[in-house]
CSV table of C-alpha atoms in Angstrom, one decimal:
chain,number,residue,atom,x,y,z
B,196,LEU,CA,-129.2,-21.0,42.4
B,197,ASN,CA,-132.0,-21.5,45.0
B,198,ARG,CA,-129.4,-23.3,47.2
B,199,ILE,CA,-127.1,-20.3,46.9
B,200,LYS,CA,-129.8,-17.8,47.9
B,201,ALA,CA,-131.0,-20.1,50.7
B,202,SER,CA,-127.4,-20.1,52.1
B,203,GLY,CA,-127.4,-16.3,52.5
B,204,LEU,CA,-124.7,-15.8,49.8
B,205,LYS,CA,-125.1,-12.7,47.6
B,206,LEU,CA,-125.6,-13.6,43.9
B,207,ARG,CA,-125.1,-11.6,40.7
B,208,PHE,CA,-125.7,-12.6,37.1
B,209,CYS,CA,-123.0,-11.0,34.9
B,210,THR,CA,-124.0,-11.4,31.3
B,211,ASN,CA,-122.7,-10.1,28.0
B,212,GLU,CA,-126.2,-10.6,26.6
B,213,THR,CA,-126.8,-7.8,24.0
B,214,GLN,CA,-129.5,-9.3,21.9
B,215,ALA,CA,-132.3,-8.4,24.4
B,216,THR,CA,-133.1,-5.9,27.1
B,217,ARG,CA,-132.5,-7.1,30.7
B,218,GLU,CA,-136.3,-7.3,31.1
B,219,ASN,CA,-136.7,-9.7,28.2
B,220,PHE,CA,-133.6,-11.6,29.2
B,221,VAL,CA,-134.9,-12.1,32.7
B,222,LYS,CA,-138.4,-13.2,31.4
B,223,LYS,CA,-136.7,-15.8,29.3
B,224,LEU,CA,-134.8,-17.2,32.3
B,225,GLN,CA,-137.9,-17.1,34.5
B,226,GLY,CA,-139.7,-19.1,31.8
B,227,LEU,CA,-137.0,-21.7,32.1
B,228,GLY,CA,-137.6,-21.9,35.8
B,229,PHE,CA,-134.8,-19.6,37.2
B,230,ASP,CA,-135.5,-17.5,40.2
B,231,ILE,CA,-134.0,-14.2,38.9
B,232,SER,CA,-135.0,-10.5,38.9
B,233,VAL,CA,-133.8,-7.6,36.8
B,234,ASP,CA,-131.9,-6.0,39.7
B,235,GLU,CA,-129.8,-9.1,40.0
B,236,VAL,CA,-128.4,-8.7,36.5
B,237,THR,CA,-125.3,-6.8,35.5
B,238,ALA,CA,-125.4,-6.2,31.7
B,239,PRO,CA,-123.4,-4.2,29.2
B,240,ALA,CA,-126.1,-1.9,27.7
B,241,PRO,CA,-127.1,-0.1,31.0
B,242,ALA,CA,-123.3,0.2,31.8
B,243,ALA,CA,-122.7,1.7,28.4
B,244,CYS,CA,-125.6,4.2,28.9
B,245,ARG,CA,-124.0,5.4,32.1
B,246,ILE,CA,-120.7,6.1,30.2
B,247,LEU,CA,-122.6,7.8,27.3
B,248,LYS,CA,-124.4,10.2,29.7
B,249,GLU,CA,-121.2,10.9,31.8
B,250,ARG,CA,-119.2,11.8,28.6
B,251,SER,CA,-122.0,13.5,26.7
B,252,LEU,CA,-121.6,11.0,23.9
B,253,ARG,CA,-124.3,10.5,21.2
B,254,PRO,CA,-124.1,7.0,19.8
B,255,HIS,CA,-124.6,5.6,16.3
B,256,LEU,CA,-126.0,2.2,17.3
B,257,LEU,CA,-124.9,-1.0,15.6
B,258,VAL,CA,-126.9,-3.4,17.9
B,259,HIS,CA,-129.7,-6.0,17.8
B,260,ASP,CA,-133.1,-4.5,17.2
B,261,ASP,CA,-134.4,-5.9,20.5
B,262,LEU,CA,-131.7,-4.1,22.4
B,263,VAL,CA,-132.6,-0.6,21.1
B,264,PRO,CA,-135.1,0.1,24.0
B,265,GLU,CA,-132.2,0.1,26.5
B,266,PHE,CA,-130.9,3.3,24.8
B,267,ALA,CA,-134.3,5.1,24.7
B,268,GLU,CA,-133.2,7.9,27.0
B,269,ILE,CA,-129.9,8.5,25.1
B,270,ASP,CA,-129.6,11.4,22.6
B,271,LYS,CA,-128.7,9.7,19.3
B,272,ALA,CA,-128.8,12.8,17.0
B,273,ASN,CA,-125.6,13.8,15.2
B,274,PRO,CA,-123.6,10.9,16.6
B,275,ASN,CA,-120.1,11.4,18.0
B,276,CYS,CA,-119.3,7.7,18.7
B,277,VAL,CA,-120.3,4.2,17.7
B,278,VAL,CA,-121.8,1.6,20.1
B,279,ILE,CA,-121.5,-2.0,18.8
B,280,GLY,CA,-123.2,-5.0,20.3
B,281,ASP,CA,-124.1,-8.5,19.1
B,282,ALA,CA,-126.3,-7.3,16.2
B,283,ALA,CA,-126.7,-10.8,14.7
B,284,GLU,CA,-128.6,-10.5,11.4
B,285,ASN,CA,-128.0,-6.7,11.5
B,286,PHE,CA,-124.3,-7.3,10.9
B,287,THR,CA,-124.8,-6.6,7.2
B,288,TYR,CA,-122.1,-5.0,5.0
B,289,ALA,CA,-124.2,-1.9,4.7
B,290,ASN,CA,-124.6,-1.5,8.5
B,291,LEU,CA,-121.0,-2.2,9.2
B,292,ASN,CA,-120.0,0.3,6.5
B,293,LYS,CA,-122.3,2.9,8.0
B,294,ALA,CA,-120.6,2.5,11.4
B,295,PHE,CA,-117.2,2.6,9.7
B,296,GLN,CA,-118.2,5.9,8.0
B,297,VAL,CA,-119.2,7.5,11.3
B,298,LEU,CA,-115.9,6.5,12.9
B,299,ILE,CA,-113.6,7.4,10.0
B,300,GLY,CA,-115.1,10.8,9.8
B,301,MET,CA,-114.0,11.7,13.3
B,302,GLU,CA,-110.8,13.3,14.3
B,303,LYS,CA,-110.6,11.1,17.4
B,304,PRO,CA,-112.9,8.1,16.8
B,305,VAL,CA,-114.7,6.6,19.8
B,306,LEU,CA,-115.8,3.0,19.5
B,307,ILE,CA,-117.7,1.4,22.5
B,308,SER,CA,-118.2,-2.4,22.3
B,309,LEU,CA,-120.7,-4.3,24.4
B,310,GLY,CA,-118.3,-7.2,25.0
B,311,ARG,CA,-115.5,-8.7,22.9
B,312,GLY,CA,-116.5,-12.4,22.7
B,313,ARG,CA,-115.3,-14.3,19.7
B,314,TYR,CA,-118.3,-16.7,19.6
B,315,TYR,CA,-121.1,-18.1,21.7
B,316,LYS,CA,-123.2,-21.3,21.6
B,317,GLU,CA,-126.8,-21.7,20.6
B,318,THR,CA,-128.8,-24.9,20.1
B,319,ASP,CA,-127.8,-25.0,16.4
B,320,GLY,CA,-124.1,-24.5,17.0
B,321,LEU,CA,-121.5,-21.9,17.6
B,322,LYS,CA,-122.2,-18.3,16.4
B,323,LEU,CA,-119.9,-15.4,15.7
B,324,ASP,CA,-120.0,-12.8,18.5
B,325,VAL,CA,-119.5,-9.0,18.6
B,326,GLY,CA,-115.7,-9.3,19.1
B,327,ALA,CA,-115.2,-10.3,15.5
B,328,TYR,CA,-117.0,-7.2,14.1
B,329,MET,CA,-115.4,-5.0,16.8
B,330,LYS,CA,-112.0,-6.1,15.5
B,331,ALA,CA,-113.0,-5.3,11.9
B,332,LEU,CA,-113.9,-1.7,12.8
B,333,GLU,CA,-110.7,-1.3,15.0
B,334,TYR,CA,-108.6,-2.4,12.0
B,335,ALA,CA,-110.4,-0.3,9.4
B,336,CYS,CA,-110.4,2.9,11.5
B,337,ASP,CA,-107.1,2.4,13.4
B,338,VAL,CA,-109.0,2.8,16.7
B,339,GLN,CA,-109.0,0.9,20.0
B,340,ALA,CA,-112.4,-0.1,21.2
B,341,GLU,CA,-113.5,0.6,24.8
B,342,VAL,CA,-115.1,-2.7,26.0
B,343,VAL,CA,-118.1,-2.6,28.3
B,344,GLY,CA,-119.0,-6.0,29.6
B,345,LYS,CA,-116.9,-9.1,30.4
B,346,PRO,CA,-113.8,-9.2,30.5
B,347,ALA,CA,-113.5,-5.5,31.3
B,348,LYS,CA,-112.3,-5.0,34.9
B,349,THR,CA,-114.8,-2.1,35.4
B,350,PHE,CA,-117.7,-4.4,34.5
B,351,PHE,CA,-116.8,-6.9,37.2
B,352,GLU,CA,-116.1,-4.1,39.7
B,353,SER,CA,-119.5,-2.6,39.1
B,354,ALA,CA,-121.1,-6.0,39.9
B,355,LEU,CA,-119.0,-6.3,43.1
B,356,ALA,CA,-120.0,-2.8,44.1
B,357,GLU,CA,-123.7,-3.5,43.5
B,358,MET,CA,-123.3,-6.5,45.9
B,359,GLY,CA,-121.1,-4.6,48.4
B,360,VAL,CA,-118.3,-7.2,48.4
B,361,THR,CA,-114.6,-7.2,47.7
B,362,PRO,CA,-113.0,-9.2,44.8
B,363,GLN,CA,-111.5,-11.6,47.4
B,364,GLU,CA,-115.0,-12.4,48.8
B,365,ALA,CA,-116.4,-13.3,45.4
B,366,ILE,CA,-116.2,-16.3,43.0
B,367,MET,CA,-117.1,-16.2,39.3
B,368,ILE,CA,-118.6,-19.3,37.7
B,369,GLY,CA,-118.5,-19.3,33.9
B,370,ASP,CA,-118.1,-21.2,30.7
B,371,ASP,CA,-115.9,-18.7,28.8
B,372,ILE,CA,-112.2,-19.2,29.7
B,373,VAL,CA,-111.2,-15.6,28.7
B,374,ASN,CA,-114.2,-13.4,29.3
B,375,ASP,CA,-115.5,-15.1,32.5
B,376,VAL,CA,-112.5,-16.8,34.1
B,377,GLY,CA,-109.7,-14.5,32.9
B,378,GLY,CA,-111.7,-11.3,33.4
B,379,ALA,CA,-112.7,-12.2,36.9
B,380,GLN,CA,-109.2,-13.3,37.9
B,381,GLN,CA,-107.7,-10.0,36.6
B,382,CYS,CA,-110.1,-8.2,38.9
B,383,GLY,CA,-108.8,-10.2,41.9
B,384,MET,CA,-111.6,-12.7,42.1
B,385,ARG,CA,-111.4,-16.5,42.1
B,386,ALA,CA,-113.0,-18.2,39.1
B,387,VAL,CA,-114.4,-21.6,38.3
B,388,GLN,CA,-114.8,-23.0,34.8
B,389,VAL,CA,-117.8,-25.1,34.0
B,390,ARG,CA,-117.4,-27.8,31.4
B,391,THR,CA,-120.8,-26.9,29.8
B,392,GLY,CA,-122.0,-24.3,27.3
B,393,LYS,CA,-119.3,-22.9,25.0
B,394,TYR,CA,-116.6,-24.8,26.9
B,395,ARG,CA,-114.2,-26.8,24.7
B,396,PRO,CA,-111.6,-29.3,25.9
B,397,CYS,CA,-108.8,-27.2,24.4
B,398,ASP,CA,-109.7,-24.5,27.0
B,399,GLU,CA,-107.9,-26.5,29.6
B,400,ASN,CA,-104.6,-25.8,27.8
B,401,HIS,CA,-105.1,-22.1,27.6
B,402,PRO,CA,-101.7,-20.4,27.5
B,403,TYR,CA,-102.4,-17.8,30.2
B,404,VAL,CA,-105.7,-18.3,31.9
B,405,LYS,CA,-105.8,-21.0,34.6
B,406,PRO,CA,-109.1,-21.4,36.5
B,407,ASP,CA,-109.1,-21.9,40.2
B,408,ALA,CA,-111.2,-25.0,39.6
B,409,TYR,CA,-113.0,-27.0,36.9
B,410,VAL,CA,-116.5,-28.4,37.5
B,411,ASN,CA,-118.7,-30.5,35.2
B,412,ASN,CA,-121.8,-28.4,35.8
B,413,LEU,CA,-123.3,-25.5,37.8
B,414,ALA,CA,-124.6,-27.8,40.5
B,415,GLU,CA,-121.1,-29.1,41.2
B,416,ALA,CA,-119.8,-25.5,41.5
B,417,VAL,CA,-122.5,-24.8,44.0
B,418,ASP,CA,-121.6,-27.9,46.0
B,419,ILE,CA,-117.9,-26.8,46.2
B,420,ILE,CA,-118.9,-23.2,47.3
B,421,LEU,CA,-121.4,-24.4,49.9
B,422,GLN,CA,-118.8,-26.8,51.4
B,423,GLN,CA,-116.5,-23.9,52.1
B,424,LEU,CA,-119.1,-22.1,54.3
């Protein structure tokens, strides 16, 4: 990453992280030795807050406790929508049922999901992600969720706008074949798949997403990009 910055290329971290505020997410990465600041991160919760304010929506939150501060300035009284994120241990039957009751009681239910990932990887293995629970609410309430975060086109577009570049000038590097690679390509960007993180060999036979390149790790991706300059 330091090599990318030293080359003068613009850099943006697009994350579907919804278990922590951007501040805490950045602190964690800085602690691991990454040179990263909050204003370099595009994340779902701030994007969702913009939508909520624009549309005068008052959310019932089904999110991780640590993410709640991102919604501090949002009116949450008498909710007229549900916002779902990766709530982890908060995905209890009671909490899902409460979100269901809010939605099913509306004439036109509004469900906003902070991503639609199926699973992610932690040190102790793969974990169910927000998408599985989003689908449960969609099915129960006969509603289509509005996804904020990868792979939504508007999410990538906001990152591009923040950098002031066109899709054709940008390359996405990611480990998620659908949300990272597929989402970026649908936006007109090129995308590189890293064979680390949640990558699985079967991703290389994906029926409709074909990365522009495969690399074994992030350093290899940087090598390829810098060689093009």
